Amino acid sequence: MMTEKETATEKIITDAMANPSPAKSMGDPGITPLSPSHTQQNDTDQVPSGQSFVVVVAIDFGTTSSGYAYAFTKEPECIHTMRRWEGGDPGVSNQKTPTTILLTPDRKFHSFGYAARDFYHDLDPSESKHWLYLEKFKMKLHTTANLSIDTDLHAANGKRVKALDIFAYALAFFKEQALKELSDQTGGDFDNNDVRWVITVPAIWKMPAKQFMREAAYKSALVSRENPEQLIIALEPEAASIYCRKLRLHQMVDLCTQTTQNGFSPTDNVGSGMTQAKEHVRRNRQSRTFLVENVIGELWSELEEGDRYVVVDCGGGTVDLTVHQIRLPEGHLKELYKASGGPYGSLGIDYEFEKLLCKIFGQDFIDQFKIKRPAAWVDLMIAFESRKRAAAPDRTNPLNINLPFSFIDYYKKFRGHSVEHALRKSNVDFVKWSSQGMLRMSPDAMNSLFKPTIDHIIQHLRELFEKPEVSDIKFLFLVGGFAESPLLQQAVQNMLQGRSRIIIPHDVGLTILKGAVLFGLDPSIIKVRRSPLTYGVGVLNRFVEGKHPPEKLLVKDGTRWCTDVFDTFIAADQSVALGEMVKRSYTPAKPSQQVIVIHVYCSEKENVGFISEPGVRKCGTLRLDVTGTESTAPRREIQTLMQFGDTEIRAMAVDVSTGRTVKSSIDFLSH
């Protein structure tokens, strides 16, 4: 998409300027707005829906676990979740597989998920340190400030690998698994061209991270650059929202119900509803096919035009909050308040556990142990994971965590005394050593590991509920794997105090996956989004004394120009309809110009005056070559169009007299 802020144009112009001007510009924009069409507001052109696909496959690439689901376009009401994975964990549903990847010592892809973890675990320690094992690497896309194609990740043995390679390997793995399953189902080789792929990302991810996922998809040959429409980047809370519309009463737990639902009463402890729900999901899991009735669920039928609800997507890495409003009759969704949230996923609890271990055994030992015995460290975290899921507000008996033998052994070699001795010496009195070789944590100790992460989420919800756009919320949907935590459920209940009903789908970990399939079948369901950024292009305006800063003055052929003006296409947090096109017309500042370059800029600020302001960055370039073409009009008109409202943005420029067109996708990854 294009921003006109900087339409930093041609070198031709720069060379032609004999008298250097006082303008300290970032490059001389060589276009100027054409009146009056410049003031003409958005012509909204709907985008054609593109080619037809036989099947939609959605990949939920999660921080802690990943999976895929699909539906054939001829049977959109049947959503199939993927085959069972080999080697699940006790107490953890293995509908998804851990987001772990293993590369051979010569950096070739070896395995993904449980298979990667189990193989790595069985390697001899002397051998395992040469293999590259990565887990929970998705968060790097959220936390890296200047993400680029060259961003690195660190494997468990400390070696660096290109993030793009790892993401591409993972997507190629899912492509192979899904196509194999589709081929088995249809009884022939299933053609990738018949698949529409959907990849889910957190709504709070910045544009570079979303683009990074698309680049990884190109690298993995999931889709080709020539056919970008084959891949949709879906926002996780939007997918959850689409799925929640379909929920029937027997498919969810209403934490605030006053009546018995599904055979348990609201006086039962928080979490008992989820326990029964999980049992219900477990019994129904054998089929793997989920029927979405072609109706709006009962809950939804209580919603009226204009009603608002919040989706709180609690994953492993991030927590995403999105406010939607219902638009009838079709029940389309409108985003009311731009997505917010932060890195407050369930990983935070793992970090707290690691801090606790450092406190007991010493940071120096833990750092050493992770590098020298990486597979044993993974084992310890798996043991913690299953106990973490047993934490609940009303729990009274302690939680035991198995310490791997190599931990106990290595600690004795490292320190010269036993693990038991370390526990006695440390001032951590709520963690004891049990004679069976386990760490015994009191329920309070476990709950305290949850506290920092849950406090962050509650604080964020509190701030959200104070916003005027977020008054009068009918439902709060709690989705994502972390939503299963009774501690989190209770904290949300205590904060809301009945201001809004809290709804949790039974198969809460698969909500996003199923919603992403529904979104792929009908991407037009989300009609209005909020723009996360301000977009514009750089232009020259006539210099106005007193209005424009003197250092921006540029005198060219006797005309006084103000350089570096940011011409806004759309402002941050502005509502944009799906497929909305914003058009602007420009003319080259120098009529003889042969190449017209329009730079698109973006900024997180709502009001931007100049492309040289802090926080404004170039994110796209349109280069229109008009050599050898004459324009009959007194001034050549260049139309710039940006298309918004999708999860990604596109831009194009047209030379009106010749119809010559250039397109550009916005690049957020080059610096």
XYZ file of C-alpha atoms in Angstrom, residues 362-374 410 414:
15
model
C 21.967 -20.965 41.513
C 21.752 -19.190 38.152
C 25.268 -20.384 37.236
C 24.246 -24.052 37.604
C 20.961 -23.694 35.679
C 22.696 -21.880 32.776
C 25.352 -24.610 32.614
C 22.835 -27.432 32.908
C 20.686 -26.074 30.014
C 23.701 -26.018 27.682
C 25.382 -29.264 28.851
C 22.252 -31.399 29.268
C 19.729 -29.751 26.933
C 25.104 -33.074 37.433
C 28.894 -29.151 39.893
